[in-house]
PDB file of N, CA and C in Angstrom:
ATOM      1  N   UNK A  16       3.014 -23.501  20.018  1.00 91.00           N
ATOM      2  CA  UNK A  16       3.268 -22.594  21.123  1.00 91.00           C
ATOM      3  C   UNK A  16       2.445 -21.317  20.966  1.00 91.00           C
ATOM      4  N   UNK A  17       2.427 -20.746  19.756  1.00 91.00           N
ATOM      5  CA  UNK A  17       1.635 -19.534  19.507  1.00 91.00           C
ATOM      6  C   UNK A  17       0.171 -19.795  19.846  1.00 91.00           C
ATOM      7  N   UNK A  18      -0.332 -20.924  19.419  1.00 94.00           N
ATOM      8  CA  UNK A  18      -1.720 -21.314  19.694  1.00 94.00           C
ATOM      9  C   UNK A  18      -1.981 -21.358  21.197  1.00 94.00           C
ATOM     10  N   UNK A  19      -1.112 -22.016  21.931  1.00 92.00           N
ATOM     11  CA  UNK A  19      -1.296 -22.143  23.376  1.00 92.00           C
ATOM     12  C   UNK A  19      -1.278 -20.791  24.074  1.00 92.00           C
ATOM     13  N   UNK A  20      -0.400 -19.914  23.642  1.00 91.00           N
ATOM     14  CA  UNK A  20      -0.281 -18.615  24.297  1.00 91.00           C
ATOM     15  C   UNK A  20      -1.496 -17.738  24.003  1.00 91.00           C
ATOM     16  N   UNK A  21      -1.836 -17.551  22.737  1.00 93.00           N
ATOM     17  CA  UNK A  21      -2.903 -16.593  22.432  1.00 93.00           C
ATOM     18  C   UNK A  21      -4.301 -17.118  22.715  1.00 93.00           C
ATOM     19  N   UNK A  22      -4.450 -18.422  22.765  1.00 94.00           N
ATOM     20  CA  UNK A  22      -5.779 -18.978  22.998  1.00 94.00           C
ATOM     21  C   UNK A  22      -5.985 -19.481  24.422  1.00 94.00           C
ATOM     22  N   UNK A  23      -4.985 -19.298  25.255  1.00 91.00           N
ATOM     23  CA  UNK A  23      -5.119 -19.693  26.654  1.00 91.00           C
ATOM     24  C   UNK A  23      -5.971 -18.685  27.411  1.00 91.00           C
ATOM     25  N   UNK A  24      -6.451 -19.083  28.554  1.00 91.00           N
ATOM     26  CA  UNK A  24      -7.317 -18.227  29.366  1.00 91.00           C
ATOM     27  C   UNK A  24      -6.641 -16.936  29.817  1.00 91.00           C
ATOM     28  N   UNK A  25      -5.342 -16.962  30.024  1.00 90.00           N
ATOM     29  CA  UNK A  25      -4.646 -15.775  30.519  1.00 90.00           C
ATOM     30  C   UNK A  25      -4.634 -14.627  29.516  1.00 90.00           C
ATOM     31  N   UNK A  26      -4.626 -14.940  28.231  1.00 90.00           N
ATOM     32  CA  UNK A  26      -4.480 -13.899  27.216  1.00 90.00           C
ATOM     33  C   UNK A  26      -5.686 -13.748  26.286  1.00 90.00           C
ATOM     34  N   UNK A  27      -6.771 -14.419  26.575  1.00 88.00           N
ATOM     35  CA  UNK A  27      -7.903 -14.393  25.644  1.00 88.00           C
ATOM     36  C   UNK A  27      -8.499 -13.000  25.453  1.00 88.00           C
ATOM     37  N   UNK A  28      -8.353 -12.114  26.413  1.00 88.00           N
ATOM     38  CA  UNK A  28      -8.875 -10.752  26.286  1.00 88.00           C
ATOM     39  C   UNK A  28      -7.769  -9.726  26.049  1.00 88.00           C
ATOM     40  N   UNK A  29      -6.588 -10.191  25.728  1.00 88.00           N
ATOM     41  CA  UNK A  29      -5.436  -9.300  25.539  1.00 88.00           C
ATOM     42  C   UNK A  29      -5.186  -9.024  24.069  1.00 88.00           C
ATOM     43  N   UNK A  30      -4.608  -7.869  23.807  1.00 88.00           N
ATOM     44  CA  UNK A  30      -4.147  -7.568  22.462  1.00 88.00           C
ATOM     45  C   UNK A  30      -2.807  -8.260  22.268  1.00 88.00           C
ATOM     46  N   UNK A  31      -2.611  -8.789  21.074  1.00 90.00           N
ATOM     47  CA  UNK A  31      -1.400  -9.529  20.756  1.00 90.00           C
ATOM     48  C   UNK A  31      -0.605  -8.723  19.726  1.00 90.00           C
ATOM     49  N   UNK A  32       0.649  -8.460  20.026  1.00 87.00           N
ATOM     50  CA  UNK A  32       1.541  -7.769  19.096  1.00 87.00           C
ATOM     51  C   UNK A  32       2.392  -8.837  18.417  1.00 87.00           C
ATOM     52  N   UNK A  33       2.176  -9.026  17.135  1.00 92.00           N
ATOM     53  CA  UNK A  33       2.911 -10.034  16.369  1.00 92.00           C
ATOM     54  C   UNK A  33       3.971  -9.316  15.537  1.00 92.00           C
ATOM     55  N   UNK A  34       5.223  -9.478  15.926  1.00 89.00           N
ATOM     56  CA  UNK A  34       6.330  -8.857  15.199  1.00 89.00           C
ATOM     57  C   UNK A  34       6.962  -9.899  14.297  1.00 89.00           C
ATOM     58  N   UNK A  35       6.942  -9.632  13.012  1.00 92.00           N
ATOM     59  CA  UNK A  35       7.596 -10.502  12.036  1.00 92.00           C
ATOM     60  C   UNK A  35       8.786  -9.723  11.499  1.00 92.00           C
ATOM     61  N   UNK A  36       9.952 -10.060  12.012  1.00 90.00           N
ATOM     62  CA  UNK A  36      11.179  -9.312  11.747  1.00 90.00           C
ATOM     63  C   UNK A  36      11.981  -9.957  10.611  1.00 90.00           C
ATOM     64  N   UNK A  37      13.003  -9.266  10.203  1.00 92.00           N
ATOM     65  CA  UNK A  37      13.938  -9.702   9.154  1.00 92.00           C
ATOM     66  C   UNK A  37      13.260  -9.771   7.789  1.00 92.00           C
ATOM     67  N   UNK A  38      12.475  -8.757   7.506  1.00 91.00           N
ATOM     68  CA  UNK A  38      11.747  -8.688   6.246  1.00 91.00           C
ATOM     69  C   UNK A  38      12.691  -8.725   5.039  1.00 91.00           C
ATOM     70  N   UNK A  39      13.865  -8.136   5.175  1.00 91.00           N
ATOM     71  CA  UNK A  39      14.837  -8.140   4.084  1.00 91.00           C
ATOM     72  C   UNK A  39      15.289  -9.562   3.740  1.00 91.00           C
ATOM     73  N   UNK A  40      15.557 -10.355   4.748  1.00 93.00           N
ATOM     74  CA  UNK A  40      15.982 -11.740   4.530  1.00 93.00           C
ATOM     75  C   UNK A  40      14.833 -12.561   3.963  1.00 93.00           C
ATOM     76  N   UNK A  41      13.642 -12.351   4.486  1.00 94.00           N
ATOM     77  CA  UNK A  41      12.456 -13.052   3.987  1.00 94.00           C
ATOM     78  C   UNK A  41      12.263 -12.770   2.494  1.00 94.00           C
ATOM     79  N   UNK A  42      12.425 -11.502   2.103  1.00 92.00           N
ATOM     80  CA  UNK A  42      12.274 -11.126   0.697  1.00 92.00           C
ATOM     81  C   UNK A  42      13.256 -11.852  -0.209  1.00 92.00           C
ATOM     82  N   UNK A  43      14.497 -11.984   0.252  1.00 93.00           N
ATOM     83  CA  UNK A  43      15.502 -12.708  -0.542  1.00 93.00           C
ATOM     84  C   UNK A  43      15.177 -14.198  -0.613  1.00 93.00           C
ATOM     85  N   UNK A  44      14.718 -14.738   0.489  1.00 94.00           N
ATOM     86  CA  UNK A  44      14.437 -16.180   0.521  1.00 94.00           C
ATOM     87  C   UNK A  44      13.275 -16.580  -0.381  1.00 94.00           C
ATOM     88  N   UNK A  45      12.231 -15.737  -0.466  1.00 93.00           N
ATOM     89  CA  UNK A  45      11.104 -16.145  -1.319  1.00 93.00           C
ATOM     90  C   UNK A  45      11.457 -16.045  -2.796  1.00 93.00           C
ATOM     91  N   UNK A  46      12.528 -15.332  -3.108  1.00 93.00           N
ATOM     92  CA  UNK A  46      12.985 -15.280  -4.503  1.00 93.00           C
ATOM     93  C   UNK A  46      13.807 -16.528  -4.858  1.00 93.00           C
ATOM     94  N   UNK A  47      14.450 -17.124  -3.850  1.00 95.00           N
ATOM     95  CA  UNK A  47      15.280 -18.323  -4.074  1.00 95.00           C
ATOM     96  C   UNK A  47      14.519 -19.621  -3.863  1.00 95.00           C
ATOM     97  N   UNK A  48      13.520 -19.576  -3.005  1.00 95.00           N
ATOM     98  CA  UNK A  48      12.774 -20.785  -2.652  1.00 95.00           C
ATOM     99  C   UNK A  48      11.291 -20.556  -2.913  1.00 95.00           C
ATOM    100  N   UNK A  49      10.676 -21.478  -3.564  1.00 94.00           N
ATOM    101  CA  UNK A  49       9.254 -21.376  -3.860  1.00 94.00           C
ATOM    102  C   UNK A  49       8.454 -21.673  -2.586  1.00 94.00           C
ATOM    103  N   UNK A  50       7.716 -20.694  -2.089  1.00 95.00           N
ATOM    104  CA  UNK A  50       6.940 -20.897  -0.868  1.00 95.00           C
ATOM    105  C   UNK A  50       5.914 -22.009  -1.019  1.00 95.00           C
ATOM    106  N   UNK A  51       5.490 -22.243  -2.232  1.00 95.00           N
ATOM    107  CA  UNK A  51       4.499 -23.300  -2.490  1.00 95.00           C
ATOM    108  C   UNK A  51       5.069 -24.677  -2.117  1.00 95.00           C
ATOM    109  N   UNK A  52       6.399 -24.818  -2.150  1.00 95.00           N
ATOM    110  CA  UNK A  52       7.020 -26.086  -1.744  1.00 95.00           C
ATOM    111  C   UNK A  52       6.797 -26.350  -0.250  1.00 95.00           C
ATOM    112  N   UNK A  53       6.672 -25.292   0.521  1.00 95.00           N
ATOM    113  CA  UNK A  53       6.502 -25.410   1.967  1.00 95.00           C
ATOM    114  C   UNK A  53       5.043 -25.221   2.399  1.00 95.00           C
ATOM    115  N   UNK A  54       4.321 -24.419   1.621  1.00 96.00           N
ATOM    116  CA  UNK A  54       2.916 -24.118   1.900  1.00 96.00           C
ATOM    117  C   UNK A  54       2.126 -24.343   0.613  1.00 96.00           C
ATOM    118  N   UNK A  55       1.627 -25.547   0.387  1.00 96.00           N
ATOM    119  CA  UNK A  55       0.953 -25.871  -0.876  1.00 96.00           C
ATOM    120  C   UNK A  55      -0.203 -24.942  -1.247  1.00 96.00           C
ATOM    121  N   UNK A  56      -0.847 -24.300  -0.269  1.00 96.00           N
ATOM    122  CA  UNK A  56      -1.975 -23.412  -0.572  1.00 96.00           C
ATOM    123  C   UNK A  56      -1.532 -22.004  -0.965  1.00 96.00           C
ATOM    124  N   UNK A  57      -0.242 -21.712  -0.879  1.00 96.00           N
ATOM    125  CA  UNK A  57       0.254 -20.375  -1.222  1.00 96.00           C
ATOM    126  C   UNK A  57       0.247 -20.198  -2.738  1.00 96.00           C
ATOM    127  N   UNK A  58      -0.270 -19.053  -3.205  1.00 96.00           N
ATOM    128  CA  UNK A  58      -0.363 -18.806  -4.653  1.00 96.00           C
ATOM    129  C   UNK A  58       0.256 -17.470  -5.069  1.00 96.00           C
ATOM    130  N   UNK A  59       1.012 -16.830  -4.193  1.00 95.00           N
ATOM    131  CA  UNK A  59       1.505 -15.484  -4.481  1.00 95.00           C
ATOM    132  C   UNK A  59       2.842 -15.382  -5.191  1.00 95.00           C
ATOM    133  N   UNK A  60       3.453 -16.507  -5.529  1.00 94.00           N
ATOM    134  CA  UNK A  60       4.735 -16.463  -6.215  1.00 94.00           C
ATOM    135  C   UNK A  60       5.789 -15.739  -5.399  1.00 94.00           C
ATOM    136  N   UNK A  61       6.574 -14.859  -6.076  1.00 94.00           N
ATOM    137  CA  UNK A  61       7.659 -14.127  -5.424  1.00 94.00           C
ATOM    138  C   UNK A  61       7.226 -12.768  -4.868  1.00 94.00           C
ATOM    139  N   UNK A  62       5.951 -12.474  -4.916  1.00 96.00           N
ATOM    140  CA  UNK A  62       5.448 -11.181  -4.446  1.00 96.00           C
ATOM    141  C   UNK A  62       5.555 -11.114  -2.918  1.00 96.00           C
ATOM    142  N   UNK A  63       6.422 -10.240  -2.435  1.00 95.00           N
ATOM    143  CA  UNK A  63       6.676 -10.170  -0.988  1.00 95.00           C
ATOM    144  C   UNK A  63       5.439  -9.744  -0.202  1.00 95.00           C
ATOM    145  N   UNK A  64       4.627  -8.846  -0.751  1.00 96.00           N
ATOM    146  CA  UNK A  64       3.421  -8.428  -0.033  1.00 96.00           C
ATOM    147  C   UNK A  64       2.431  -9.583   0.112  1.00 96.00           C
ATOM    148  N   UNK A  65       2.286 -10.363  -0.939  1.00 97.00           N
ATOM    149  CA  UNK A  65       1.394 -11.524  -0.861  1.00 97.00           C
ATOM    150  C   UNK A  65       1.947 -12.559   0.115  1.00 97.00           C
ATOM    151  N   UNK A  66       3.255 -12.734   0.109  1.00 97.00           N
ATOM    152  CA  UNK A  66       3.883 -13.687   1.025  1.00 97.00           C
ATOM    153  C   UNK A  66       3.717 -13.238   2.469  1.00 97.00           C
ATOM    154  N   UNK A  67       3.905 -11.939   2.724  1.00 96.00           N
ATOM    155  CA  UNK A  67       3.726 -11.404   4.080  1.00 96.00           C
ATOM    156  C   UNK A  67       2.303 -11.642   4.563  1.00 96.00           C
ATOM    157  N   UNK A  68       1.336 -11.316   3.734  1.00 97.00           N
ATOM    158  CA  UNK A  68      -0.074 -11.466   4.111  1.00 97.00           C
ATOM    159  C   UNK A  68      -0.449 -12.934   4.331  1.00 97.00           C
ATOM    160  N   UNK A  69       0.157 -13.807   3.522  1.00 97.00           N
ATOM    161  CA  UNK A  69      -0.108 -15.236   3.682  1.00 97.00           C
ATOM    162  C   UNK A  69       0.385 -15.722   5.047  1.00 97.00           C
ATOM    163  N   UNK A  70       1.613 -15.362   5.400  1.00 97.00           N
ATOM    164  CA  UNK A  70       2.184 -15.768   6.689  1.00 97.00           C
ATOM    165  C   UNK A  70       1.376 -15.154   7.830  1.00 97.00           C
ATOM    166  N   UNK A  71       1.039 -13.877   7.702  1.00 97.00           N
ATOM    167  CA  UNK A  71       0.222 -13.216   8.713  1.00 97.00           C
ATOM    168  C   UNK A  71      -1.115 -13.954   8.872  1.00 97.00           C
ATOM    169  N   UNK A  72      -1.728 -14.317   7.767  1.00 97.00           N
ATOM    170  CA  UNK A  72      -3.005 -15.022   7.798  1.00 97.00           C
ATOM    171  C   UNK A  72      -2.922 -16.359   8.513  1.00 97.00           C
ATOM    172  N   UNK A  73      -1.804 -17.049   8.345  1.00 96.00           N
ATOM    173  CA  UNK A  73      -1.632 -18.331   9.035  1.00 96.00           C
ATOM    174  C   UNK A  73      -1.616 -18.139  10.550  1.00 96.00           C
ATOM    175  N   UNK A  74      -0.976 -17.071  11.001  1.00 96.00           N
ATOM    176  CA  UNK A  74      -0.981 -16.783  12.434  1.00 96.00           C
ATOM    177  C   UNK A  74      -2.381 -16.389  12.892  1.00 96.00           C
ATOM    178  N   UNK A  75      -3.037 -15.535  12.122  1.00 96.00           N
ATOM    179  CA  UNK A  75      -4.360 -15.045  12.530  1.00 96.00           C
ATOM    180  C   UNK A  75      -5.416 -16.141  12.552  1.00 96.00           C
ATOM    181  N   UNK A  76      -5.289 -17.141  11.692  1.00 96.00           N
ATOM    182  CA  UNK A  76      -6.251 -18.246  11.668  1.00 96.00           C
ATOM    183  C   UNK A  76      -6.208 -19.072  12.953  1.00 96.00           C
ATOM    184  N   UNK A  77      -5.095 -19.041  13.636  1.00 95.00           N
ATOM    185  CA  UNK A  77      -4.946 -19.795  14.882  1.00 95.00           C
ATOM    186  C   UNK A  77      -5.773 -19.167  15.998  1.00 95.00           C
ATOM    187  N   UNK A  78      -5.956 -17.868  15.933  1.00 95.00           N
ATOM    188  CA  UNK A  78      -6.674 -17.106  16.955  1.00 95.00           C
ATOM    189  C   UNK A  78      -8.136 -17.539  17.047  1.00 95.00           C
ATOM    190  N   UNK A  79      -8.595 -17.833  18.261  1.00 95.00           N
ATOM    191  CA  UNK A  79      -9.978 -18.265  18.468  1.00 95.00           C
ATOM    192  C   UNK A  79     -10.864 -17.165  19.043  1.00 95.00           C
ATOM    193  N   UNK A  80     -10.281 -15.994  19.276  1.00 94.00           N
ATOM    194  CA  UNK A  80     -11.041 -14.921  19.904  1.00 94.00           C
ATOM    195  C   UNK A  80     -11.147 -13.728  18.952  1.00 94.00           C
ATOM    196  N   UNK A  81     -11.384 -12.559  19.468  1.00 92.00           N
ATOM    197  CA  UNK A  81     -11.571 -11.341  18.675  1.00 92.00           C
ATOM    198  C   UNK A  81     -10.439 -11.156  17.657  1.00 92.00           C
ATOM    199  N   UNK A  82     -10.753 -11.159  16.365  1.00 90.00           N
ATOM    200  CA  UNK A  82      -9.703 -11.026  15.343  1.00 90.00           C
ATOM    201  C   UNK A  82      -9.003  -9.664  15.380  1.00 90.00           C
ATOM    202  N   UNK A  83      -9.646  -8.669  15.962  1.00 91.00           N
ATOM    203  CA  UNK A  83      -9.064  -7.330  16.025  1.00 91.00           C
ATOM    204  C   UNK A  83      -7.964  -7.217  17.078  1.00 91.00           C
ATOM    205  N   UNK A  84      -7.780  -8.243  17.871  1.00 92.00           N
ATOM    206  CA  UNK A  84      -6.791  -8.159  18.946  1.00 92.00           C
ATOM    207  C   UNK A  84      -5.374  -8.443  18.483  1.00 92.00           C
ATOM    208  N   UNK A  85      -5.208  -8.969  17.285  1.00 93.00           N
ATOM    209  CA  UNK A  85      -3.865  -9.257  16.785  1.00 93.00           C
ATOM    210  C   UNK A  85      -3.405  -8.100  15.901  1.00 93.00           C
ATOM    211  N   UNK A  86      -2.271  -7.530  16.268  1.00 91.00           N
ATOM    212  CA  UNK A  86      -1.686  -6.399  15.549  1.00 91.00           C
ATOM    213  C   UNK A  86      -0.346  -6.866  14.992  1.00 91.00           C
ATOM    214  N   UNK A  87      -0.239  -6.913  13.675  1.00 92.00           N
ATOM    215  CA  UNK A  87       0.958  -7.438  13.035  1.00 92.00           C
ATOM    216  C   UNK A  87       1.873  -6.309  12.589  1.00 92.00           C
ATOM    217  N   UNK A  88       3.156  -6.482  12.843  1.00 88.00           N
ATOM    218  CA  UNK A  88       4.178  -5.515  12.442  1.00 88.00           C
ATOM    219  C   UNK A  88       5.266  -6.261  11.690  1.00 88.00           C
ATOM    220  N   UNK A  89       5.482  -5.847  10.459  1.00 90.00           N
ATOM    221  CA  UNK A  89       6.563  -6.405   9.658  1.00 90.00           C
ATOM    222  C   UNK A  89       7.745  -5.454   9.808  1.00 90.00           C
ATOM    223  N   UNK A  90       8.835  -5.952  10.326  1.00 86.00           N
ATOM    224  CA  UNK A  90       9.955  -5.068  10.619  1.00 86.00           C
ATOM    225  C   UNK A  90      11.256  -5.559  10.006  1.00 86.00           C
ATOM    226  N   UNK A  91      12.152  -4.628   9.947  1.00 83.00           N
ATOM    227  CA  UNK A  91      13.518  -4.905   9.524  1.00 83.00           C
ATOM    228  C   UNK A  91      14.366  -4.118  10.513  1.00 83.00           C
ATOM    229  N   UNK A  92      14.890  -4.808  11.516  1.00 72.00           N
ATOM    230  CA  UNK A  92      15.544  -4.147  12.644  1.00 72.00           C
ATOM    231  C   UNK A  92      16.719  -3.270  12.223  1.00 72.00           C
ATOM    232  N   UNK A  93      17.258  -3.504  11.052  1.00 76.00           N
ATOM    233  CA  UNK A  93      18.378  -2.677  10.598  1.00 76.00           C
ATOM    234  C   UNK A  93      17.901  -1.327  10.067  1.00 76.00           C
ATOM    235  N   UNK A  94      16.597  -1.151   9.913  1.00 71.00           N
ATOM    236  CA  UNK A  94      16.036   0.127   9.472  1.00 71.00           C
ATOM    237  C   UNK A  94      15.332   0.786  10.651  1.00 71.00           C
ATOM    238  N   UNK A  95      15.945   1.840  11.156  1.00 73.00           N
ATOM    239  CA  UNK A  95      15.431   2.518  12.347  1.00 73.00           C
ATOM    240  C   UNK A  95      13.988   2.977  12.175  1.00 73.00           C
ATOM    241  N   UNK A  96      13.623   3.447  10.996  1.00 79.00           N
ATOM    242  CA  UNK A  96      12.250   3.925  10.769  1.00 79.00           C
ATOM    243  C   UNK A  96      11.234   2.806  10.953  1.00 79.00           C
ATOM    244  N   UNK A  97      11.569   1.620  10.494  1.00 69.00           N
ATOM    245  CA  UNK A  97      10.673   0.471  10.618  1.00 69.00           C
ATOM    246  C   UNK A  97      10.440   0.142  12.089  1.00 69.00           C
ATOM    247  N   UNK A  98      11.511   0.122  12.855  1.00 71.00           N
ATOM    248  CA  UNK A  98      11.412  -0.197  14.280  1.00 71.00           C
ATOM    249  C   UNK A  98      10.670   0.911  15.018  1.00 71.00           C
ATOM    250  N   UNK A  99      10.984   2.156  14.719  1.00 76.00           N
ATOM    251  CA  UNK A  99      10.344   3.288  15.382  1.00 76.00           C
ATOM    252  C   UNK A  99       8.834   3.296  15.120  1.00 76.00           C
ATOM    253  N   UNK A 100       8.445   3.085  13.868  1.00 78.00           N
ATOM    254  CA  UNK A 100       7.019   3.076  13.519  1.00 78.00           C
ATOM    255  C   UNK A 100       6.295   1.946  14.255  1.00 78.00           C
ATOM    256  N   UNK A 101       6.891   0.771  14.286  1.00 73.00           N
ATOM    257  CA  UNK A 101       6.278  -0.358  14.987  1.00 73.00           C
ATOM    258  C   UNK A 101       6.142  -0.066  16.471  1.00 73.00           C
ATOM    259  N   UNK A 102       7.164   0.541  17.060  1.00 74.00           N
ATOM    260  CA  UNK A 102       7.129   0.877  18.481  1.00 74.00           C
ATOM    261  C   UNK A 102       6.025   1.895  18.762  1.00 74.00           C
ATOM    262  N   UNK A 103       5.934   2.931  17.923  1.00 83.00           N
ATOM    263  CA  UNK A 103       4.909   3.962  18.117  1.00 83.00           C
ATOM    264  C   UNK A 103       3.504   3.386  18.001  1.00 83.00           C
ATOM    265  N   UNK A 104       3.282   2.528  17.021  1.00 79.00           N
ATOM    266  CA  UNK A 104       1.960   1.923  16.850  1.00 79.00           C
ATOM    267  C   UNK A 104       1.633   0.988  18.008  1.00 79.00           C
ATOM    268  N   UNK A 105       2.631   0.273  18.489  1.00 76.00           N
ATOM    269  CA  UNK A 105       2.429  -0.611  19.637  1.00 76.00           C
ATOM    270  C   UNK A 105       2.063   0.194  20.870  1.00 76.00           C
ATOM    271  N   UNK A 106       2.768   1.275  21.109  1.00 78.00           N
ATOM    272  CA  UNK A 106       2.478   2.124  22.265  1.00 78.00           C
ATOM    273  C   UNK A 106       1.075   2.718  22.160  1.00 78.00           C
ATOM    274  N   UNK A 107       0.647   3.058  20.952  1.00 81.00           N
ATOM    275  CA  UNK A 107      -0.696   3.603  20.763  1.00 81.00           C
ATOM    276  C   UNK A 107      -1.751   2.564  21.126  1.00 81.00           C
ATOM    277  N   UNK A 108      -1.566   1.321  20.670  1.00 74.00           N
ATOM    278  CA  UNK A 108      -2.518   0.253  20.995  1.00 74.00           C
ATOM    279  C   UNK A 108      -2.560   0.036  22.499  1.00 74.00           C
ATOM    280  N   UNK A 109      -1.410  -0.014  23.130  1.00 74.00           N
ATOM    281  CA  UNK A 109      -1.354  -0.227  24.583  1.00 74.00           C
ATOM    282  C   UNK A 109      -2.050   0.920  25.307  1.00 74.00           C
ATOM    283  N   UNK A 110      -1.754   2.138  24.913  1.00 76.00           N
ATOM    284  CA  UNK A 110      -2.338   3.306  25.567  1.00 76.00           C
ATOM    285  C   UNK A 110      -3.853   3.331  25.384  1.00 76.00           C
ATOM    286  N   UNK A 111      -4.317   3.120  24.168  1.00 77.00           N
ATOM    287  CA  UNK A 111      -5.758   3.152  23.894  1.00 77.00           C
ATOM    288  C   UNK A 111      -6.508   2.108  24.697  1.00 77.00           C
ATOM    289  N   UNK A 112      -5.894   0.957  24.892  1.00 71.00           N
ATOM    290  CA  UNK A 112      -6.591  -0.125  25.574  1.00 71.00           C
ATOM    291  C   UNK A 112      -6.432  -0.078  27.087  1.00 71.00           C
ATOM    292  N   UNK A 113      -5.490   0.681  27.575  1.00 66.00           N
ATOM    293  CA  UNK A 113      -5.316   0.785  29.021  1.00 66.00           C
ATOM    294  C   UNK A 113      -5.827   2.096  29.580  1.00 66.00           C
ATOM    295  N   UNK A 114      -5.897   3.124  28.746  1.00 58.00           N
ATOM    296  CA  UNK A 114      -6.374   4.429  29.194  1.00 58.00           C
ATOM    297  C   UNK A 114      -7.826   4.627  28.794  1.00 58.00           C
ATOM    298  N   UNK A 115      -8.243   3.941  27.732  1.00 54.00           N
ATOM    299  CA  UNK A 115      -9.644   4.012  27.350  1.00 54.00           C
ATOM    300  C   UNK A 115      -9.935   4.823  26.115  1.00 54.00           C
ATOM    301  N   UNK A 116      -8.933   5.228  25.371  1.00 50.00           N
ATOM    302  CA  UNK A 116      -9.180   5.974  24.150  1.00 50.00           C
ATOM    303  C   UNK A 116      -7.901   6.456  23.527  1.00 50.00           C
ATOM    304  N   UNK A 117      -7.981   6.988  22.307  1.00 51.00           N
ATOM    305  CA  UNK A 117      -6.779   7.460  21.623  1.00 51.00           C
ATOM    306  C   UNK A 117      -6.126   8.607  22.378  1.00 51.00           C
ATOM    307  N   UNK A 118      -4.811   8.674  22.221  1.00 46.00           N
ATOM    308  CA  UNK A 118      -4.047   9.748  22.850  1.00 46.00           C
ATOM    309  C   UNK A 118      -3.844  10.886  21.895  1.00 46.00           C
TER     310      UNK A 118
END
């Protein structure tokens, strides 16, 4: 589904906001379950930053157009700062691309 949406003609020139939420749960799960069991090419062990980047990379590899158009946000909705920062960065990307420059 992700492939069809981002690589379809309707969105090929659009910026894509990829929100990967529930970072707290993800962190606990990679400590209990070896990601290599699910993703044989993963080599980061229990390191959450390596796991995040690996998952992000899998999404980005699907993209057939400008790699700069995908903006990834790792969030934890229970932390207001995480959500606020993601929202502010998203609004900045939208504004810059619709108004023609940074605000």
